[in-house]
PDB file of C-alpha atoms in Angstrom:
ATOM      1  CA  UNK A   5     115.256 102.029 114.724  1.00 59.00           C
ATOM      2  CA  UNK A   6     113.529 104.323 117.150  1.00 65.00           C
ATOM      3  CA  UNK A   7     115.327 105.161 120.360  1.00 74.00           C
ATOM      4  CA  UNK A   8     112.098 106.296 122.086  1.00 69.00           C
ATOM      5  CA  UNK A   9     111.798 104.611 125.475  1.00 80.00           C
ATOM      6  CA  UNK A  10     108.629 106.186 126.809  1.00 88.00           C
ATOM      7  CA  UNK A  11     105.331 104.403 126.251  1.00 79.00           C
ATOM      8  CA  UNK A  12     102.679 107.004 125.386  1.00 75.00           C
ATOM      9  CA  UNK A  13      99.763 104.654 126.004  1.00 78.00           C
ATOM     10  CA  UNK A  14      99.718 101.021 127.001  1.00 70.00           C
ATOM     11  CA  UNK A  15      97.948  98.525 124.773  1.00 75.00           C
ATOM     12  CA  UNK A  16      94.597  97.536 126.186  1.00 73.00           C
ATOM     13  CA  UNK A  17      93.886 100.908 127.729  1.00 70.00           C
ATOM     14  CA  UNK A  18      91.198 103.382 126.720  1.00 73.00           C
ATOM     15  CA  UNK A  19      91.358 107.049 127.598  1.00 76.00           C
ATOM     16  CA  UNK A  20      88.144 108.232 125.975  1.00 73.00           C
ATOM     17  CA  UNK A  21      88.081 111.359 123.837  1.00 73.00           C
ATOM     18  CA  UNK A  22      87.515 114.919 124.925  1.00 74.00           C
ATOM     19  CA  UNK A  23      87.272 116.048 121.304  1.00 71.00           C
ATOM     20  CA  UNK A  24      84.513 113.526 120.598  1.00 81.00           C
ATOM     21  CA  UNK A  25      82.956 114.095 124.036  1.00 84.00           C
ATOM     22  CA  UNK A  26      83.131 110.354 124.679  1.00 85.00           C
ATOM     23  CA  UNK A  27      83.739 109.486 128.309  1.00 88.00           C
ATOM     24  CA  UNK A  28      86.183 106.687 129.045  1.00 87.00           C
ATOM     25  CA  UNK A  29      83.553 104.246 130.379  1.00 91.00           C
ATOM     26  CA  UNK A  30      81.445 104.400 127.189  1.00 92.00           C
ATOM     27  CA  UNK A  31      84.554 104.439 125.020  1.00 93.00           C
ATOM     28  CA  UNK A  32      85.838 101.275 126.729  1.00 94.00           C
ATOM     29  CA  UNK A  33      82.692  99.348 125.839  1.00 96.00           C
ATOM     30  CA  UNK A  34      82.756 100.467 122.229  1.00 96.00           C
ATOM     31  CA  UNK A  35      86.517  99.986 121.835  1.00 96.00           C
ATOM     32  CA  UNK A  36      86.252  96.412 123.171  1.00 97.00           C
ATOM     33  CA  UNK A  37      83.594  95.654 120.529  1.00 98.00           C
ATOM     34  CA  UNK A  38      85.625  97.331 117.801  1.00 98.00           C
ATOM     35  CA  UNK A  39      88.750  95.404 118.787  1.00 97.00           C
ATOM     36  CA  UNK A  40      86.803  92.161 118.347  1.00 98.00           C
ATOM     37  CA  UNK A  41      85.550  93.359 114.960  1.00 98.00           C
ATOM     38  CA  UNK A  42      89.092  94.350 113.994  1.00 98.00           C
ATOM     39  CA  UNK A  43      90.490  90.949 114.989  1.00 98.00           C
ATOM     40  CA  UNK A  44      87.658  89.072 113.267  1.00 98.00           C
ATOM     41  CA  UNK A  45      88.132  91.147 110.103  1.00 98.00           C
ATOM     42  CA  UNK A  46      91.814  90.294 109.918  1.00 97.00           C
ATOM     43  CA  UNK A  47      91.168  86.598 110.500  1.00 97.00           C
ATOM     44  CA  UNK A  48      88.596  86.738 107.685  1.00 98.00           C
ATOM     45  CA  UNK A  49      91.025  88.720 105.526  1.00 98.00           C
ATOM     46  CA  UNK A  50      93.785  86.100 105.869  1.00 97.00           C
ATOM     47  CA  UNK A  51      91.423  83.247 105.056  1.00 97.00           C
ATOM     48  CA  UNK A  52      90.150  85.073 101.959  1.00 98.00           C
ATOM     49  CA  UNK A  53      93.731  85.741 100.834  1.00 98.00           C
ATOM     50  CA  UNK A  54      94.601  82.084 101.317  1.00 97.00           C
ATOM     51  CA  UNK A  55      91.717  81.090  99.069  1.00 97.00           C
ATOM     52  CA  UNK A  56      92.616  83.835  96.567  1.00 97.00           C
ATOM     53  CA  UNK A  57      96.090  82.390  96.266  1.00 97.00           C
ATOM     54  CA  UNK A  58      95.150  78.714  95.968  1.00 95.00           C
ATOM     55  CA  UNK A  59      91.903  78.693  93.937  1.00 95.00           C
ATOM     56  CA  UNK A  60      92.068  76.446  90.865  1.00 92.00           C
ATOM     57  CA  UNK A  61      89.678  75.090  88.273  1.00 87.00           C
ATOM     58  CA  UNK A  62      87.404  76.234  85.485  1.00 86.00           C
ATOM     59  CA  UNK A  63      86.109  79.188  87.485  1.00 88.00           C
ATOM     60  CA  UNK A  64      89.582  80.199  88.657  1.00 91.00           C
ATOM     61  CA  UNK A  65      89.653  83.697  87.207  1.00 95.00           C
ATOM     62  CA  UNK A  66      86.264  84.863  88.522  1.00 95.00           C
ATOM     63  CA  UNK A  67      86.861  83.402  91.973  1.00 96.00           C
ATOM     64  CA  UNK A  68      90.451  84.657  92.134  1.00 97.00           C
ATOM     65  CA  UNK A  69      89.263  88.210  91.368  1.00 97.00           C
ATOM     66  CA  UNK A  70      86.272  88.028  93.719  1.00 98.00           C
ATOM     67  CA  UNK A  71      88.334  86.722  96.615  1.00 98.00           C
ATOM     68  CA  UNK A  72      91.000  89.393  96.007  1.00 98.00           C
ATOM     69  CA  UNK A  73      88.349  92.148  96.040  1.00 98.00           C
ATOM     70  CA  UNK A  74      86.693  90.688  99.140  1.00 98.00           C
ATOM     71  CA  UNK A  75      90.048  90.566 100.947  1.00 98.00           C
ATOM     72  CA  UNK A  76      90.776  94.162  99.905  1.00 98.00           C
ATOM     73  CA  UNK A  77      87.398  95.266 101.308  1.00 98.00           C
ATOM     74  CA  UNK A  78      88.136  93.422 104.573  1.00 98.00           C
ATOM     75  CA  UNK A  79      91.497  95.172 104.800  1.00 98.00           C
ATOM     76  CA  UNK A  80      89.812  98.554 104.256  1.00 98.00           C
ATOM     77  CA  UNK A  81      87.219  97.718 106.940  1.00 98.00           C
ATOM     78  CA  UNK A  82      90.043  96.829 109.340  1.00 98.00           C
ATOM     79  CA  UNK A  83      91.629 100.225 108.697  1.00 98.00           C
ATOM     80  CA  UNK A  84      88.356 102.009 109.488  1.00 98.00           C
ATOM     81  CA  UNK A  85      87.914  99.951 112.664  1.00 98.00           C
ATOM     82  CA  UNK A  86      91.470 100.598 113.871  1.00 97.00           C
ATOM     83  CA  UNK A  87      91.198 104.326 113.222  1.00 97.00           C
ATOM     84  CA  UNK A  88      87.909 104.484 115.148  1.00 97.00           C
ATOM     85  CA  UNK A  89      89.524 102.622 118.083  1.00 96.00           C
ATOM     86  CA  UNK A  90      92.286 105.268 118.120  1.00 93.00           C
ATOM     87  CA  UNK A  91      89.802 108.147 117.806  1.00 94.00           C
ATOM     88  CA  UNK A  92      87.917 106.869 120.849  1.00 95.00           C
ATOM     89  CA  UNK A  93      91.119 106.822 122.901  1.00 92.00           C
ATOM     90  CA  UNK A  94      92.100 103.165 122.524  1.00 93.00           C
ATOM     91  CA  UNK A  95      95.141 101.425 121.120  1.00 92.00           C
ATOM     92  CA  UNK A  96      94.244  99.326 118.051  1.00 95.00           C
ATOM     93  CA  UNK A  97      95.280  95.700 118.104  1.00 95.00           C
ATOM     94  CA  UNK A  98      98.145  94.781 115.818  1.00 93.00           C
ATOM     95  CA  UNK A  99      99.947  91.636 114.791  1.00 88.00           C
ATOM     96  CA  UNK A 100      98.791  88.257 113.562  1.00 85.00           C
ATOM     97  CA  UNK A 101      98.923  86.375 116.869  1.00 90.00           C
ATOM     98  CA  UNK A 102      97.205  89.242 118.647  1.00 93.00           C
ATOM     99  CA  UNK A 103      94.384  89.224 116.122  1.00 94.00           C
ATOM    100  CA  UNK A 104      93.829  85.476 116.451  1.00 91.00           C
ATOM    101  CA  UNK A 105      93.904  85.742 120.278  1.00 94.00           C
ATOM    102  CA  UNK A 106      91.208  88.464 120.287  1.00 95.00           C
ATOM    103  CA  UNK A 107      89.045  87.129 117.445  1.00 96.00           C
ATOM    104  CA  UNK A 108      85.655  85.623 118.190  1.00 96.00           C
ATOM    105  CA  UNK A 109      85.881  83.507 115.025  1.00 96.00           C
ATOM    106  CA  UNK A 110      88.024  80.481 114.204  1.00 94.00           C
ATOM    107  CA  UNK A 111      89.638  80.247 110.744  1.00 93.00           C
ATOM    108  CA  UNK A 112      89.929  76.995 108.863  1.00 94.00           C
ATOM    109  CA  UNK A 113      93.199  75.122 109.347  1.00 94.00           C
ATOM    110  CA  UNK A 114      96.231  75.457 107.098  1.00 94.00           C
ATOM    111  CA  UNK A 115      95.255  72.604 104.709  1.00 95.00           C
ATOM    112  CA  UNK A 116      94.037  73.223 101.150  1.00 95.00           C
ATOM    113  CA  UNK A 117      90.445  72.213 100.426  1.00 95.00           C
ATOM    114  CA  UNK A 118      88.362  72.026  97.297  1.00 94.00           C
ATOM    115  CA  UNK A 119      86.927  75.410  96.376  1.00 93.00           C
ATOM    116  CA  UNK A 120      83.367  74.576  97.450  1.00 93.00           C
ATOM    117  CA  UNK A 121      84.600  73.670 100.934  1.00 95.00           C
ATOM    118  CA  UNK A 122      86.787  76.768 101.042  1.00 96.00           C
ATOM    119  CA  UNK A 123      83.893  79.022 100.013  1.00 97.00           C
ATOM    120  CA  UNK A 124      81.586  77.327 102.561  1.00 97.00           C
ATOM    121  CA  UNK A 125      84.207  78.022 105.221  1.00 98.00           C
ATOM    122  CA  UNK A 126      84.365  81.666 104.082  1.00 98.00           C
ATOM    123  CA  UNK A 127      80.565  81.961 104.211  1.00 97.00           C
ATOM    124  CA  UNK A 128      80.611  80.592 107.757  1.00 97.00           C
ATOM    125  CA  UNK A 129      83.138  83.230 108.843  1.00 97.00           C
ATOM    126  CA  UNK A 130      81.137  85.923 107.072  1.00 98.00           C
ATOM    127  CA  UNK A 131      77.999  84.847 108.947  1.00 98.00           C
ATOM    128  CA  UNK A 132      79.776  85.064 112.300  1.00 98.00           C
ATOM    129  CA  UNK A 133      81.221  88.491 111.426  1.00 98.00           C
ATOM    130  CA  UNK A 134      77.805  89.732 110.322  1.00 98.00           C
ATOM    131  CA  UNK A 135      76.181  88.654 113.594  1.00 98.00           C
ATOM    132  CA  UNK A 136      78.916  90.374 115.596  1.00 98.00           C
ATOM    133  CA  UNK A 137      78.667  93.590 113.536  1.00 98.00           C
ATOM    134  CA  UNK A 138      74.899  93.709 114.101  1.00 98.00           C
ATOM    135  CA  UNK A 139      75.384  93.342 117.878  1.00 98.00           C
ATOM    136  CA  UNK A 140      78.005  96.085 117.891  1.00 98.00           C
ATOM    137  CA  UNK A 141      75.844  98.428 115.809  1.00 98.00           C
ATOM    138  CA  UNK A 142      73.130  98.088 118.484  1.00 98.00           C
ATOM    139  CA  UNK A 143      75.714  98.659 121.238  1.00 98.00           C
ATOM    140  CA  UNK A 144      77.029 101.821 119.579  1.00 98.00           C
ATOM    141  CA  UNK A 145      73.469 103.066 119.125  1.00 98.00           C
ATOM    142  CA  UNK A 146      72.590 102.342 122.757  1.00 97.00           C
ATOM    143  CA  UNK A 147      75.638 104.229 123.954  1.00 96.00           C
ATOM    144  CA  UNK A 148      74.900 107.214 121.688  1.00 95.00           C
ATOM    145  CA  UNK A 149      77.949 106.692 119.444  1.00 96.00           C
ATOM    146  CA  UNK A 150      76.217 107.289 116.150  1.00 97.00           C
ATOM    147  CA  UNK A 151      79.432 107.798 114.202  1.00 97.00           C
ATOM    148  CA  UNK A 152      80.680 104.345 115.126  1.00 97.00           C
ATOM    149  CA  UNK A 153      77.218 102.956 114.403  1.00 98.00           C
ATOM    150  CA  UNK A 154      77.338 104.473 110.896  1.00 98.00           C
ATOM    151  CA  UNK A 155      80.835 103.143 110.190  1.00 98.00           C
ATOM    152  CA  UNK A 156      79.809  99.675 111.333  1.00 98.00           C
ATOM    153  CA  UNK A 157      76.674  99.808 109.156  1.00 98.00           C
ATOM    154  CA  UNK A 158      78.788 100.563 106.085  1.00 98.00           C
ATOM    155  CA  UNK A 159      81.108  97.685 106.894  1.00 98.00           C
ATOM    156  CA  UNK A 160      78.086  95.422 107.457  1.00 98.00           C
ATOM    157  CA  UNK A 161      76.638  96.319 104.092  1.00 98.00           C
ATOM    158  CA  UNK A 162      79.818  95.344 102.244  1.00 98.00           C
ATOM    159  CA  UNK A 163      80.235  92.208 104.379  1.00 98.00           C
ATOM    160  CA  UNK A 164      76.690  91.069 103.650  1.00 98.00           C
ATOM    161  CA  UNK A 165      77.204  91.720  99.933  1.00 98.00           C
ATOM    162  CA  UNK A 166      80.275  89.470  99.834  1.00 98.00           C
ATOM    163  CA  UNK A 167      78.490  86.733 101.850  1.00 98.00           C
ATOM    164  CA  UNK A 168      75.570  86.899  99.413  1.00 98.00           C
ATOM    165  CA  UNK A 169      77.951  86.512  96.440  1.00 97.00           C
ATOM    166  CA  UNK A 170      79.540  83.478  98.006  1.00 97.00           C
ATOM    167  CA  UNK A 171      76.100  81.993  98.505  1.00 96.00           C
ATOM    168  CA  UNK A 172      75.545  82.380  94.750  1.00 94.00           C
ATOM    169  CA  UNK A 173      78.922  80.749  93.949  1.00 93.00           C
ATOM    170  CA  UNK A 174      77.864  77.762  96.060  1.00 93.00           C
ATOM    171  CA  UNK A 175      74.602  77.191  94.198  1.00 90.00           C
ATOM    172  CA  UNK A 176      74.272  73.932  92.309  1.00 85.00           C
ATOM    173  CA  UNK A 177      73.635  75.497  88.889  1.00 76.00           C
ATOM    174  CA  UNK A 178      76.809  75.974  86.823  1.00 68.00           C
ATOM    175  CA  UNK A 179      77.916  76.125  83.211  1.00 56.00           C
ATOM    176  CA  UNK A 180      80.804  73.789  84.014  1.00 65.00           C
ATOM    177  CA  UNK A 181      80.000  70.121  83.381  1.00 64.00           C
ATOM    178  CA  UNK A 182      81.235  67.618  85.939  1.00 63.00           C
ATOM    179  CA  UNK A 183      83.730  65.354  84.226  1.00 60.00           C
ATOM    180  CA  UNK A 184      83.585  67.308  80.943  1.00 52.00           C
ATOM    181  CA  UNK A 185      87.359  67.156  80.560  1.00 50.00           C
ATOM    182  CA  UNK A 186      87.680  63.469  81.394  1.00 50.00           C
TER     183      UNK A 186
END
């Protein structure tokens, strides 16, 4: 265990970045937005993992793999967001309770639902995340932080792709007959 007693930077503070020529006032606005995106992404990640673990039924394998990939992409996005927070002079959020406290989205409860309900809940979270990302892309652009804007655009593209796939999974057309095994 570390014996270090000196705090190098307090959580919740933003120093800005001389190297990136980002003054603290602009960095604070962007970091606040990125922290929300980071928290939202981890809330989404944990819900996707829950559904990845509990999915059952005739389409188990495809959904299990899709949800695992979607969760992995969310985790990668969270890493990009946290690293950008740090680069701008902030302290990235960490820890489950901290993420839920700072998230702008609300995950489903701990119960297990049928897969259509679970996917509908995922699509709802994706929609909220997409709206937030779009707002934060505009913010980064308005503040002249084009690198953050570009990173958020890449995350948005992947997020929209997963939401679109869920929309397809929720369509009525299926090869699986209702009651075929009865």
